[in-house]
PDB file of C-alpha atoms in Angstrom:
ATOM      1  CA  UNK A 169     -49.372  43.821 -21.999  1.00  0.00           C
ATOM      2  CA  UNK A 170     -46.409  41.491 -21.560  1.00  0.00           C
ATOM      3  CA  UNK A 171     -43.277  42.912 -23.078  1.00  0.00           C
ATOM      4  CA  UNK A 172     -39.910  41.228 -23.026  1.00  0.00           C
ATOM      5  CA  UNK A 173     -36.676  41.638 -24.881  1.00  0.00           C
ATOM      6  CA  UNK A 174     -34.952  39.652 -26.235  1.00  0.00           C
ATOM      7  CA  UNK A 175     -36.871  36.417 -26.464  1.00  0.00           C
ATOM      8  CA  UNK A 176     -35.887  33.358 -24.465  1.00  0.00           C
ATOM      9  CA  UNK A 177     -34.503  31.731 -27.605  1.00  0.00           C
ATOM     10  CA  UNK A 178     -31.911  34.473 -28.127  1.00  0.00           C
ATOM     11  CA  UNK A 179     -30.849  34.934 -24.493  1.00  0.00           C
ATOM     12  CA  UNK A 180     -27.661  33.540 -23.025  1.00  0.00           C
ATOM     13  CA  UNK A 181     -27.920  31.083 -20.092  1.00  0.00           C
ATOM     14  CA  UNK A 182     -27.714  33.518 -17.151  1.00  0.00           C
ATOM     15  CA  UNK A 183     -30.187  35.936 -18.740  1.00  0.00           C
ATOM     16  CA  UNK A 184     -32.582  33.001 -19.241  1.00  0.00           C
ATOM     17  CA  UNK A 185     -32.238  32.071 -15.560  1.00  0.00           C
ATOM     18  CA  UNK A 186     -32.907  35.672 -14.531  1.00  0.00           C
ATOM     19  CA  UNK A 187     -35.998  35.769 -16.764  1.00  0.00           C
ATOM     20  CA  UNK A 188     -37.323  32.424 -15.498  1.00  0.00           C
ATOM     21  CA  UNK A 189     -36.950  33.397 -11.848  1.00  0.00           C
ATOM     22  CA  UNK A 190     -38.385  36.899 -12.207  1.00  0.00           C
ATOM     23  CA  UNK A 191     -41.340  35.724 -14.293  1.00  0.00           C
ATOM     24  CA  UNK A 192     -42.131  33.050 -11.693  1.00  0.00           C
ATOM     25  CA  UNK A 193     -41.838  35.473  -8.772  1.00  0.00           C
ATOM     26  CA  UNK A 194     -43.591  38.531 -10.221  1.00  0.00           C
ATOM     27  CA  UNK A 195     -45.685  37.705 -13.324  1.00  0.00           C
ATOM     28  CA  UNK A 196     -44.418  40.985 -14.790  1.00  0.00           C
ATOM     29  CA  UNK A 197     -46.199  43.144 -17.325  1.00  0.00           C
ATOM     30  CA  UNK A 198     -42.801  44.209 -18.605  1.00  0.00           C
ATOM     31  CA  UNK A 199     -39.468  42.464 -18.234  1.00  0.00           C
ATOM     32  CA  UNK A 200     -36.398  43.630 -20.132  1.00  0.00           C
ATOM     33  CA  UNK A 201     -33.016  42.090 -19.363  1.00  0.00           C
ATOM     34  CA  UNK A 202     -29.960  43.809 -20.813  1.00  0.00           C
ATOM     35  CA  UNK A 203     -26.516  42.210 -20.625  1.00  0.00           C
ATOM     36  CA  UNK A 204     -24.121  45.097 -19.979  1.00  0.00           C
ATOM     37  CA  UNK A 205     -21.060  42.897 -19.425  1.00  0.00           C
ATOM     38  CA  UNK A 206     -19.185  44.104 -22.508  1.00  0.00           C
ATOM     39  CA  UNK A 207     -19.260  47.677 -21.138  1.00  0.00           C
ATOM     40  CA  UNK A 208     -17.193  46.581 -18.128  1.00  0.00           C
ATOM     41  CA  UNK A 209     -14.408  44.580 -19.754  1.00  0.00           C
ATOM     42  CA  UNK A 210     -11.047  45.609 -18.350  1.00  0.00           C
ATOM     43  CA  UNK A 211     -12.456  47.307 -15.244  1.00  0.00           C
ATOM     44  CA  UNK A 212     -10.986  46.411 -11.873  1.00  0.00           C
ATOM     45  CA  UNK A 213     -13.035  43.669 -10.280  1.00  0.00           C
ATOM     46  CA  UNK A 214     -14.594  42.551 -13.563  1.00  0.00           C
ATOM     47  CA  UNK A 215     -14.808  38.736 -13.448  1.00  0.00           C
ATOM     48  CA  UNK A 216     -13.561  38.347 -17.063  1.00  0.00           C
ATOM     49  CA  UNK A 217     -16.532  36.335 -18.212  1.00  0.00           C
ATOM     50  CA  UNK A 218     -19.636  37.149 -20.148  1.00  0.00           C
ATOM     51  CA  UNK A 219     -23.001  37.576 -18.470  1.00  0.00           C
ATOM     52  CA  UNK A 220     -21.883  39.267 -15.287  1.00  0.00           C
ATOM     53  CA  UNK A 221     -23.416  42.776 -15.459  1.00  0.00           C
ATOM     54  CA  UNK A 222     -27.127  43.330 -16.112  1.00  0.00           C
ATOM     55  CA  UNK A 223     -29.773  46.019 -16.229  1.00  0.00           C
ATOM     56  CA  UNK A 224     -33.256  44.721 -15.463  1.00  0.00           C
ATOM     57  CA  UNK A 225     -36.403  46.715 -16.126  1.00  0.00           C
ATOM     58  CA  UNK A 226     -39.338  45.092 -14.356  1.00  0.00           C
ATOM     59  CA  UNK A 227     -42.919  46.343 -14.130  1.00  0.00           C
ATOM     60  CA  UNK A 228     -45.103  44.278 -11.821  1.00  0.00           C
ATOM     61  CA  UNK A 229     -48.208  44.666  -9.696  1.00  0.00           C
ATOM     62  CA  UNK A 230     -46.310  42.953  -6.871  1.00  0.00           C
ATOM     63  CA  UNK A 231     -44.406  46.212  -6.305  1.00  0.00           C
ATOM     64  CA  UNK A 232     -47.582  48.145  -5.441  1.00  0.00           C
ATOM     65  CA  UNK A 233     -47.158  49.940  -2.079  1.00  0.00           C
ATOM     66  CA  UNK A 234     -43.543  48.737  -1.729  1.00  0.00           C
ATOM     67  CA  UNK A 235     -40.607  51.094  -1.198  1.00  0.00           C
ATOM     68  CA  UNK A 236     -37.684  51.142  -3.608  1.00  0.00           C
ATOM     69  CA  UNK A 237     -35.535  49.224  -1.133  1.00  0.00           C
ATOM     70  CA  UNK A 238     -38.269  46.660  -0.531  1.00  0.00           C
ATOM     71  CA  UNK A 239     -38.663  46.137  -4.288  1.00  0.00           C
ATOM     72  CA  UNK A 240     -34.923  45.601  -4.673  1.00  0.00           C
ATOM     73  CA  UNK A 241     -34.905  43.103  -1.804  1.00  0.00           C
ATOM     74  CA  UNK A 242     -37.770  41.215  -3.449  1.00  0.00           C
ATOM     75  CA  UNK A 243     -35.775  40.920  -6.687  1.00  0.00           C
ATOM     76  CA  UNK A 244     -32.589  39.891  -4.870  1.00  0.00           C
ATOM     77  CA  UNK A 245     -34.537  37.180  -3.023  1.00  0.00           C
ATOM     78  CA  UNK A 246     -35.989  35.881  -6.309  1.00  0.00           C
ATOM     79  CA  UNK A 247     -32.542  35.711  -7.887  1.00  0.00           C
ATOM     80  CA  UNK A 248     -31.068  34.001  -4.831  1.00  0.00           C
ATOM     81  CA  UNK A 249     -27.808  32.163  -5.494  1.00  0.00           C
ATOM     82  CA  UNK A 250     -27.149  34.059  -8.732  1.00  0.00           C
ATOM     83  CA  UNK A 251     -26.145  36.998  -6.512  1.00  0.00           C
ATOM     84  CA  UNK A 252     -23.205  37.485  -6.095  1.00  0.00           C
ATOM     85  CA  UNK A 253     -21.829  34.171  -7.346  1.00  0.00           C
ATOM     86  CA  UNK A 254     -22.830  34.615 -10.982  1.00  0.00           C
ATOM     87  CA  UNK A 255     -24.075  38.211 -11.281  1.00  0.00           C
ATOM     88  CA  UNK A 256     -21.374  40.736 -10.443  1.00  0.00           C
ATOM     89  CA  UNK A 257     -23.499  43.877 -10.943  1.00  0.00           C
ATOM     90  CA  UNK A 258     -27.244  44.395 -11.231  1.00  0.00           C
ATOM     91  CA  UNK A 259     -28.936  47.681 -12.089  1.00  0.00           C
ATOM     92  CA  UNK A 260     -32.658  47.590 -11.331  1.00  0.00           C
ATOM     93  CA  UNK A 261     -35.469  49.716 -12.765  1.00  0.00           C
ATOM     94  CA  UNK A 262     -38.537  48.581 -10.841  1.00  0.00           C
ATOM     95  CA  UNK A 263     -42.036  50.004 -11.059  1.00  0.00           C
ATOM     96  CA  UNK A 264     -45.744  49.239 -10.950  1.00  0.00           C
ATOM     97  CA  UNK A 265     -48.047  49.269 -13.964  1.00  0.00           C
ATOM     98  CA  UNK A 266     -49.520  52.608 -14.917  1.00  0.00           C
ATOM     99  CA  UNK A 267     -53.169  52.786 -14.120  1.00  0.00           C
ATOM    100  CA  UNK A 268     -55.362  53.673 -17.059  1.00  0.00           C
ATOM    101  CA  UNK A 269     -58.723  55.166 -16.167  1.00  0.00           C
TER     102      UNK A 269
END
């Protein structure tokens, strides 16, 4: 099952880059990218531009037997130069697929 939201056609440029890089790195079963930037307008340190704060939900087999910190490092490596130059804040929800027996 490959679930994503919203589709590439409706995503803004940074969200599309995030999706492209994470799909290439992890072949996820689930990838949901939420732009939370509007929730942070006016906060100290907010870069005053859209597409700066994201929540990413990613379910991938690649996370099997990896610690939470290792999973986060894997995602940060895949996103590379987007952090911290373009993405100010990134909330990650990372897991492996549920096994159905």
